[in-house]
């Protein structure tokens, strides 16, 4: 397909791990991103991964990239209520500087 | 830098009225994007500029929508006449081609057309 795809909702219990998945479109994409949108705010870059990497870890965040399947995932360890937000997967296709965003996954963290 | 600044934050207008949304990108950025966010369609790219020049406006839904970037520090998105289905949150974002080409978003303008 032509779209960056991600599931729309994910509900987890506080303290558990969250895994948000994304399928992107362009195998030549150089950078892949995760943006976070909190209520009433714009999107903010959470983390990114360069296409020659398989994994990137940053404190509670782990990004996994499977280039063969064009699959990107974001794992949040020890999920907190403050992690409740919409998470957008994005790519910049090869030869372009224009990001393509998924629909966003609403992460709901309950006690 | 204060980030991408959009105004107004909220706009309520009557159907048929002209609406103008404003954006000040981050100084030095060479790309500017206008997005629309709705529950039904998610985040849609309406138009983008490179060095103040409109490059792709294929996402603009109708001729009622127009956008300008008269200089590197200012852009407008105009809807004339506005319709209830234009109700959405409109985001402006800017980026600088470089290390990771991160897009910086403004806080958005929530438009309600009644």
XYZ file of N, CA and C in Angstrom:
675
model
N 0.808 -1.201 0.000
C 0.000 0.000 0.000
C 0.840 1.248 0.000
N 0.190 2.392 -0.143
C 0.892 3.650 -0.241
C 1.025 4.344 1.094
N 0.314 3.871 2.121
C 0.259 4.601 3.370
C 1.175 3.990 4.419
N 1.621 4.846 5.345
C 2.269 4.368 6.551
C 1.152 3.879 7.463
N 1.223 2.635 7.886
C 0.110 2.039 8.612
C 0.470 1.722 10.057
N -0.456 2.013 10.921
C -0.316 1.684 12.326
C -1.707 1.487 12.913
N -1.778 0.692 13.955
C -3.065 0.461 14.600
C -3.490 1.738 15.317
N -4.793 1.910 15.498
C -5.306 3.174 15.998
C -5.279 3.286 17.519
N -5.385 2.161 18.213
C -5.488 2.217 19.678
C -4.630 1.133 20.315
N -4.131 1.452 21.510
C -3.434 0.476 22.337
C -3.719 0.836 23.783
N -4.151 -0.149 24.542
C -4.439 0.075 25.955
C -3.536 -0.818 26.784
N -2.852 -0.236 27.776
C -1.943 -1.012 28.620
C -2.135 -0.608 30.076
N -1.669 -1.472 30.936
C -1.715 -1.183 32.363
C -0.418 -0.469 32.772
N -0.557 0.450 33.686
C 0.602 1.178 34.197
C 1.662 0.189 34.705
N 2.911 0.415 34.295
C 4.000 -0.464 34.704
C 4.335 -1.536 33.678
N 3.382 -1.842 32.794
C 3.646 -2.813 31.728
C 4.429 -2.159 30.605
N 4.899 -2.982 29.658
C 5.537 -2.452 28.452
C 4.486 -2.232 27.372
N 4.711 -1.195 26.585
C 3.839 -0.916 25.426
C 4.658 -1.141 24.171
N 4.041 -1.738 23.176
C 4.701 -1.895 21.883
C 3.770 -1.367 20.800
N 4.228 -0.358 20.102
C 3.457 0.245 19.022
C 4.150 -0.119 17.718
N 3.384 -0.648 16.782
C 3.940 -1.135 15.527
C 3.551 -0.255 14.345
N 4.385 -0.295 13.331
C 4.175 0.530 12.140
C 4.750 -0.188 10.933
N 4.048 -0.084 9.828
C 4.566 -0.570 8.549
C 4.722 0.622 7.630
N 5.914 0.808 7.090
C 6.134 1.971 6.225
C 6.237 1.511 4.774
N 6.436 2.473 3.883
C 6.219 2.151 2.471
C 7.474 2.104 1.621
N 8.480 2.904 1.978
C 9.593 3.094 1.044
C 10.851 2.434 1.588
N 11.325 1.423 0.882
C 12.504 0.697 1.355
C 13.766 1.560 1.314
N 13.704 2.699 0.604
C 14.880 3.569 0.544
C 14.801 4.726 1.535
N 13.824 4.683 2.425
C 13.715 5.737 3.434
C 14.983 5.785 4.271
N 15.494 6.988 4.467
C 16.748 7.152 5.190
C 16.529 7.226 6.690
N 15.509 7.971 7.077
C 15.187 8.134 8.486
C 13.758 7.690 8.751
N 13.572 7.089 9.917
C 12.233 6.721 10.366
C 12.055 7.293 11.759
N 10.841 7.765 12.035
C 10.622 8.589 13.217
C 9.435 8.098 14.036
N 9.500 8.429 15.302
C 8.331 8.359 16.175
C 8.110 9.744 16.775
N 6.906 10.256 16.544
C 6.497 11.524 17.121
C 5.423 11.250 18.171
N 5.378 12.130 19.162
C 4.384 12.028 20.226
C 3.522 13.290 20.222
N 2.195 13.102 20.342
C 1.295 14.242 20.426
C 0.496 14.142 21.712
N 0.718 15.085 22.595
C -0.061 15.143 23.837
C -1.318 15.973 23.585
N -2.329 15.809 24.412
C -3.607 16.518 24.187
C -3.414 18.024 24.050
N -4.026 18.577 23.022
C -3.987 20.025 22.817
C -2.670 20.560 22.326
N -1.770 19.694 21.894
C -0.450 20.149 21.469
C -0.123 19.628 20.074
N 0.943 20.159 19.524
C 1.420 19.667 18.244
C 2.269 18.416 18.417
N 2.677 17.844 17.310
C 3.538 16.664 17.354
C 4.946 17.088 17.749
N 5.598 16.201 18.480
C 6.963 16.465 18.917
C 7.785 15.207 18.676
N 8.982 15.381 18.130
C 9.819 14.221 17.853
C 10.182 13.521 19.154
N 9.941 12.215 19.182
C 10.270 11.404 20.347
C 11.631 10.733 20.145
N 11.780 10.114 18.995
C 13.029 9.453 18.669
C 13.037 9.165 17.176
N 14.205 8.838 16.661
C 14.303 8.476 15.254
C 15.388 7.427 15.115
N 15.380 6.753 13.976
C 16.390 5.751 13.718
C 16.860 5.894 12.286
N 18.130 5.771 12.091
C 18.710 5.828 10.761
C 18.566 4.450 10.119
N 18.396 4.413 8.829
C 18.031 3.164 8.155
C 19.116 2.092 8.200
N 20.344 2.461 8.552
C 21.395 1.434 8.617
C 21.505 0.816 10.017
N 20.546 1.163 10.877
C 20.516 0.614 12.224
C 19.374 -0.385 12.353
N 19.527 -1.352 13.260
C 18.455 -2.297 13.552
C 17.709 -1.924 14.826
N 18.424 -1.261 15.718
C 17.847 -0.970 17.022
C 18.455 0.312 17.573
N 17.626 1.019 18.318
C 18.100 2.198 19.028
C 17.417 2.233 20.380
N 18.213 2.450 21.422
C 17.644 2.492 22.769
C 17.930 3.842 23.396
N 16.915 4.379 24.046
C 17.049 5.667 24.703
C 16.212 5.616 25.967
N 16.844 5.327 27.077
C 16.182 5.214 28.378
C 15.054 4.191 28.287
N 13.805 4.590 28.452
C 12.703 3.601 28.446
C 12.242 3.245 27.028
N 12.801 3.903 26.040
C 12.349 3.697 24.662
C 13.310 2.783 23.908
N 12.717 1.834 23.164
C 13.496 0.985 22.275
C 12.821 0.991 20.909
N 13.579 1.330 19.884
C 13.073 1.313 18.517
C 13.712 0.136 17.797
N 12.884 -0.666 17.150
C 13.370 -1.782 16.343
C 12.990 -1.551 14.895
N 13.935 -1.807 13.999
C 13.701 -1.626 12.578
C 13.985 -2.922 11.838
N 12.996 -3.381 11.085
C 13.139 -4.545 10.220
C 12.984 -4.049 8.785
N 14.103 -3.822 8.121
C 14.045 -3.235 6.783
C 13.458 -4.194 5.771
N 13.701 -5.477 5.964
C 13.195 -6.464 5.013
C 11.662 -6.423 4.952
N 11.051 -6.313 6.124
C 9.590 -6.280 6.187
C 9.042 -4.860 6.221
N 9.919 -3.852 6.209
C 9.519 -2.444 6.330
C 8.639 -2.257 7.563
N 9.155 -2.736 8.661
C 8.413 -2.706 9.920
C 9.231 -1.978 10.977
N 8.565 -1.077 11.662
C 9.172 -0.260 12.716
C 8.346 -0.434 13.978
N 9.003 -0.554 15.106
C 8.246 -0.647 16.358
C 8.870 0.252 17.420
N 8.019 0.660 18.342
C 8.432 1.484 19.483
C 7.998 0.768 20.752
N 8.954 0.451 21.587
C 8.644 -0.178 22.864
C 8.904 0.828 23.978
N 7.905 0.981 24.836
C 8.043 1.850 26.009
C 8.020 0.941 27.230
N 9.128 0.906 27.939
C 9.200 0.086 29.149
C 8.570 0.834 30.321
N 8.006 0.057 31.262
C 7.452 0.645 32.494
C 6.552 1.846 32.151
N 5.524 1.573 31.357
C 4.654 2.644 30.859
C 3.973 3.376 32.014
N 3.980 4.684 31.927
C 3.389 5.544 32.951
C 2.169 6.283 32.386
N 1.345 6.815 33.284
C 0.152 7.541 32.824
C 0.548 8.744 31.973
N 1.712 9.312 32.243
C 2.184 10.439 31.445
C 2.559 10.067 30.027
N 2.629 8.770 29.739
C 2.915 8.318 28.377
C 1.652 8.281 27.525
N 0.503 8.484 28.135
C -0.750 8.501 27.374
C -0.702 9.649 26.361
N -0.835 9.301 25.104
C -0.706 10.284 24.024
C -0.984 9.556 22.708
N -0.892 10.304 21.620
C -0.952 9.693 20.292
C 0.471 9.605 19.755
N 0.834 8.445 19.247
C 2.183 8.222 18.732
C 2.109 8.027 17.219
N 2.873 8.842 16.509
C 2.876 8.804 15.054
C 4.185 8.220 14.548
N 4.056 7.288 13.641
C 5.182 6.767 12.894
C 5.335 7.641 11.645
N 6.569 7.907 11.222
C 6.770 8.712 10.020
C 8.035 8.263 9.300
N 8.043 8.461 8.006
C 9.228 8.175 7.207
C 9.486 9.361 6.284
N 10.735 9.469 5.886
C 11.070 10.374 4.796
C 11.562 9.499 3.661
N 10.753 9.378 2.596
C 11.142 8.500 1.476
C 12.442 8.969 0.843
N 13.147 8.020 0.240
C 14.400 8.337 -0.408
C 14.229 9.420 -1.465
N 15.163 10.351 -1.506
C 15.111 11.411 -2.492
C 14.162 12.544 -2.137
N 13.565 12.478 -0.982
C 12.598 13.502 -0.558
C 13.017 14.060 0.797
N 12.468 15.188 1.139
C 12.646 15.746 2.485
C 11.304 15.927 3.172
N 10.278 15.264 2.626
C 8.920 15.463 3.115
C 8.488 14.251 3.923
N 8.173 14.453 5.207
C 7.761 13.295 6.014
C 6.356 12.820 5.649
N 6.187 11.512 5.678
C 4.872 10.894 5.519
C 4.499 10.276 6.856
N 3.352 10.668 7.383
C 2.926 10.232 8.708
C 1.870 9.139 8.629
N 1.874 8.253 9.620
C 0.775 7.328 9.808
C -0.398 8.031 10.469
N -1.484 7.263 10.720
C -2.679 7.847 11.318
C -2.513 8.133 12.800
N -1.501 7.529 13.411
C -1.303 7.720 14.844
C -1.949 6.606 15.656
N -1.266 6.197 16.724
C -1.789 5.190 17.654
C -2.055 5.871 18.988
N -3.294 5.822 19.437
C -3.639 6.394 20.750
C -3.276 5.387 21.827
N -2.328 5.748 22.659
C -1.913 4.891 23.775
C -2.659 5.336 25.021
N -3.401 4.404 25.597
C -4.154 4.673 26.814
C -3.539 3.846 27.928
N -3.118 4.510 28.998
C -2.489 3.836 30.125
C -3.439 3.907 31.308
N -3.837 2.751 31.820
C -4.764 2.745 32.941
C -4.122 2.124 34.173
N -4.593 2.526 35.345
C -3.972 2.052 36.598
C -4.122 0.545 36.780
N 15.279 29.963 19.999
C 14.099 30.221 19.163
C 12.853 29.731 19.902
N 11.728 30.426 19.709
C 10.505 30.087 20.430
C 9.777 28.923 19.798
N 10.277 28.377 18.724
C 9.579 27.307 18.051
C 8.643 27.867 16.993
N 7.866 26.986 16.407
C 6.886 27.386 15.397
C 5.699 28.025 16.114
N 5.335 29.198 15.673
C 4.259 29.924 16.343
C 3.065 30.051 15.413
N 1.918 29.621 15.904
C 0.684 29.713 15.127
C -0.303 30.615 15.843
N -1.091 31.302 15.043
C -2.175 32.101 15.613
C -3.363 32.106 14.659
N -4.569 32.205 15.188
C -4.894 32.095 16.610
C -4.833 30.648 17.085
N -4.939 30.400 18.367
C -4.986 29.026 18.876
C -6.357 28.412 18.652
N -7.373 29.242 18.748
C -8.749 28.792 18.533
C -9.457 29.819 17.658
N -10.299 29.313 16.778
C -11.075 30.200 15.915
C -12.456 29.586 15.740
N -13.463 30.372 16.061
C -14.841 29.956 15.811
C -15.432 30.957 14.844
N -15.980 30.468 13.748
C -16.497 31.363 12.735
C -17.789 30.799 12.148
N -18.528 31.654 11.516
C -19.768 31.206 10.894
C -19.503 30.755 9.462
N -20.275 29.809 9.036
C -20.185 29.303 7.672
C -20.251 30.464 6.691
N -19.377 30.433 5.701
C -19.362 31.476 4.686
C -18.342 32.574 4.939
N -17.840 32.636 6.162
C -16.861 33.664 6.489
C -15.466 33.249 6.028
N -14.626 34.248 5.852
C -13.222 33.992 5.518
C -12.429 33.760 6.790
N -11.544 32.781 6.739
C -10.699 32.456 7.889
C -9.240 32.513 7.442
N -8.406 33.160 8.244
C -6.977 33.210 7.944
C -6.190 32.690 9.137
N -5.403 31.665 8.871
C -4.534 31.095 9.899
C -3.108 31.528 9.617
N -2.360 31.777 10.683
C -1.023 32.336 10.541
C 0.042 31.455 11.154
N 1.234 31.542 10.569
C 2.328 30.702 11.051
C 3.657 31.434 10.915
N 4.445 31.338 11.976
C 5.822 31.838 11.932
C 6.738 30.640 12.129
N 7.491 30.244 11.108
C 8.353 29.072 11.254
C 9.593 29.387 12.071
N 10.358 28.372 12.362
C 11.630 28.571 13.054
C 12.610 29.248 12.101
N 13.296 30.235 12.614
C 14.225 30.993 11.783
C 15.285 30.077 11.177
N 15.488 30.237 9.871
C 16.510 29.449 9.187
C 16.004 28.157 8.572
N 14.798 27.751 8.930
C 14.258 26.531 8.339
C 13.883 26.776 6.886
N 14.072 25.742 6.042
C 13.829 25.945 4.617
C 12.568 25.257 4.100
N 11.923 24.457 4.952
C 10.658 23.850 4.544
C 9.565 24.278 5.519
N 8.385 24.533 4.954
C 7.218 24.843 5.774
C 6.050 24.014 5.272
N 5.336 23.409 6.226
C 4.232 22.511 5.908
C 2.957 22.992 6.601
N 1.841 22.809 5.914
C 0.535 22.971 6.533
C -0.166 21.613 6.543
N -0.630 21.205 7.739
C -1.345 19.950 7.916
C -2.732 20.224 8.500
N -3.624 19.291 8.243
C -4.948 19.321 8.877
C -5.144 17.992 9.594
N -5.650 18.057 10.815
C -5.878 16.839 11.596
C -7.345 16.716 11.976
N -7.934 15.589 11.616
C -9.305 15.262 12.007
C -9.340 13.827 12.500
N -10.394 13.510 13.237
C -10.542 12.130 13.709
C -10.703 11.180 12.529
N -11.442 11.629 11.527
C -11.770 10.740 10.414
C -10.569 10.472 9.510
N -9.788 11.505 9.238
C -8.737 11.389 8.224
C -7.325 11.384 8.791
N -7.198 11.615 10.101
C -5.862 11.686 10.675
C -5.163 12.963 10.269
N -3.858 12.884 10.031
C -3.027 14.042 9.704
C -2.827 14.092 8.193
N -3.341 15.159 7.573
C -3.249 15.299 6.121
C -2.304 16.457 5.771
N -1.401 16.218 4.853
C -0.542 17.287 4.350
C -1.323 18.086 3.313
N -1.477 19.372 3.552
C -2.234 20.219 2.630
C -1.324 20.810 1.559
N -0.209 21.411 1.982
C 0.702 22.095 1.072
C 2.048 22.227 1.762
N 3.119 22.301 0.969
C 4.392 22.644 1.573
C 5.185 23.590 0.684
N 6.034 24.358 1.329
C 6.880 25.344 0.688
C 8.351 24.972 0.914
N 9.164 25.288 -0.073
C 10.603 25.180 0.075
C 11.201 26.546 -0.268
N 11.907 27.112 0.682
C 12.462 28.462 0.477
C 11.398 29.441 -0.020
N 10.254 29.409 0.619
C 9.124 30.312 0.392
C 8.338 30.008 -0.883
N 8.736 29.028 -1.645
C 8.063 28.713 -2.908
C 7.134 27.516 -2.705
N 5.848 27.634 -3.080
C 4.954 26.477 -2.950
C 5.384 25.368 -3.898
N 5.566 24.181 -3.371
C 6.064 23.069 -4.170
C 4.946 22.095 -4.533
N 4.125 21.754 -3.561
C 3.086 20.754 -3.810
C 1.848 21.143 -3.019
N 0.797 21.492 -3.730
C -0.471 21.837 -3.072
C -1.550 20.805 -3.388
N -1.139 19.621 -3.767
C -2.111 18.599 -4.163
C -2.995 18.146 -2.995
N -2.589 18.425 -1.791
C -3.398 18.065 -0.634
C -4.452 19.089 -0.264
N -4.427 20.231 -0.904
C -5.434 21.268 -0.624
C -6.780 20.744 -1.113
N -7.770 20.687 -0.239
C -9.003 19.985 -0.596
C -9.816 20.650 -1.704
N -9.858 21.956 -1.720
C -10.675 22.648 -2.713
C -10.081 24.018 -3.006
N -10.636 24.654 -4.026
C -10.184 26.006 -4.361
C -10.481 27.019 -3.259
N -11.305 26.647 -2.319
C -11.601 27.551 -1.204
C -10.384 27.732 -0.312
N -9.425 26.818 -0.430
C -8.217 26.873 0.382
C -7.079 27.491 -0.430
N -6.350 28.395 0.208
C -5.165 28.962 -0.429
C -4.112 29.220 0.638
N -2.859 29.172 0.244
C -1.761 29.410 1.182
C -0.709 30.280 0.514
N -0.077 31.112 1.335
C 0.978 31.984 0.838
C 2.144 31.975 1.811
N 3.297 32.299 1.273
C 4.476 32.483 2.117
C 5.246 33.668 1.552
N 4.863 34.869 1.933
C 5.462 36.065 1.339
C 6.929 36.277 1.711
N 7.356 35.695 2.827
C 8.760 35.784 3.212
C 9.112 34.588 4.078
N 10.363 34.488 4.445
C 10.847 33.293 5.154
C 10.300 33.159 6.563
N 9.694 34.206 7.083
C 9.264 34.158 8.486
C 7.757 34.192 8.658
N 7.000 34.003 7.575
C 5.551 34.128 7.726
C 4.824 33.361 6.632
N 3.758 32.673 7.045
C 2.902 31.997 6.080
C 1.463 32.088 6.556
N 0.543 32.074 5.598
C -0.878 32.077 5.919
C -1.585 30.958 5.173
N -2.644 30.468 5.790
C -3.563 29.524 5.162
C -4.941 30.163 5.253
N -5.564 30.331 4.101
C -6.843 31.028 4.062
C -7.918 30.089 3.546
N -9.079 30.183 4.159
C -10.243 29.428 3.709
C -11.353 30.440 3.441
N -11.831 30.454 2.203
C -12.852 31.416 1.817
C -13.704 30.840 0.692
N -15.002 30.611 0.929
C -15.713 30.718 2.191
C -15.557 29.455 3.023
N -15.643 29.595 4.318
C -15.488 28.434 5.195
C -16.800 27.636 5.270
N -16.650 26.327 5.527
C -17.799 25.427 5.659
C -17.627 24.588 6.926
N -18.728 24.077 7.468
C -18.615 23.273 8.700
C -17.641 22.104 8.578
N -17.537 21.504 7.402
C -16.640 20.359 7.246
C -15.168 20.759 7.275
N -14.880 22.051 7.298
C -13.500 22.512 7.448
C -13.049 22.493 8.913
N -13.976 22.237 9.808
C -13.638 22.201 11.236
C -12.585 21.119 11.479
N -11.489 21.511 12.093
C -10.344 20.614 12.291
C -9.289 21.366 13.085
N -8.192 20.674 13.369
C -7.012 21.344 13.920
C -6.003 21.472 12.781
N -5.542 22.677 12.564
C -4.592 22.951 11.494
C -3.212 23.200 12.103
N -2.244 22.450 11.606
C -0.879 22.571 12.104
C 0.036 23.136 11.022
N 0.930 23.955 11.482
C 2.046 24.402 10.668
C 3.298 23.729 11.229
N 4.199 23.344 10.355
C 5.455 22.732 10.790
C 6.571 23.255 9.896
N 7.779 23.261 10.429
C 8.928 23.649 9.612
C 10.076 22.691 9.873
N 10.970 22.630 8.898
C 12.128 21.755 9.048
C 13.308 22.332 8.292
N 14.475 21.836 8.660
C 15.710 22.216 7.995
C 16.383 20.935 7.546
N 16.654 20.849 6.266
C 17.313 19.655 5.752
C 18.681 19.543 6.405
N 18.927 18.398 7.045
C 20.183 18.268 7.759
C 20.316 16.902 8.381
N 20.782 16.867 9.596
C 21.156 15.607 10.224
C 20.020 14.604 10.276
N 18.863 15.004 10.753
C 17.745 14.063 10.794
C 16.454 14.649 10.224
N 16.538 15.882 9.721
C 15.400 16.544 9.068
C 14.132 16.430 9.907
N 14.258 16.718 11.170
C 13.111 16.684 12.086
C 12.132 17.795 11.727
N 10.836 17.468 11.775
C 9.791 18.476 11.578
C 9.365 19.017 12.937
N 9.356 20.345 13.059
C 8.945 21.001 14.296
C 7.538 21.553 14.076
N 6.628 21.173 14.969
C 5.237 21.560 14.819
C 4.876 22.711 15.745
N 3.963 23.544 15.252
C 3.340 24.523 16.115
C 2.278 23.861 16.985
N 1.648 24.678 17.829
C 0.630 24.156 18.738
C -0.701 23.908 18.043
N -0.836 24.416 16.852
C -2.061 24.184 16.092
C -3.111 25.262 16.302
N -3.994 25.371 15.321
C -5.175 26.229 15.421
C -6.399 25.332 15.328
N -7.218 25.381 16.371
C -8.464 24.602 16.352
C -9.543 25.467 15.723
N -9.992 25.063 14.542
C -11.007 25.822 13.805
C -12.359 25.142 13.929
N -13.334 25.918 14.312
C -14.713 25.443 14.361
C -15.551 26.356 13.488
N -16.204 25.761 12.500
C -17.087 26.518 11.608
C -18.520 26.090 11.910
N -19.335 27.061 12.312
C -20.709 26.735 12.719
C -21.717 27.235 11.681
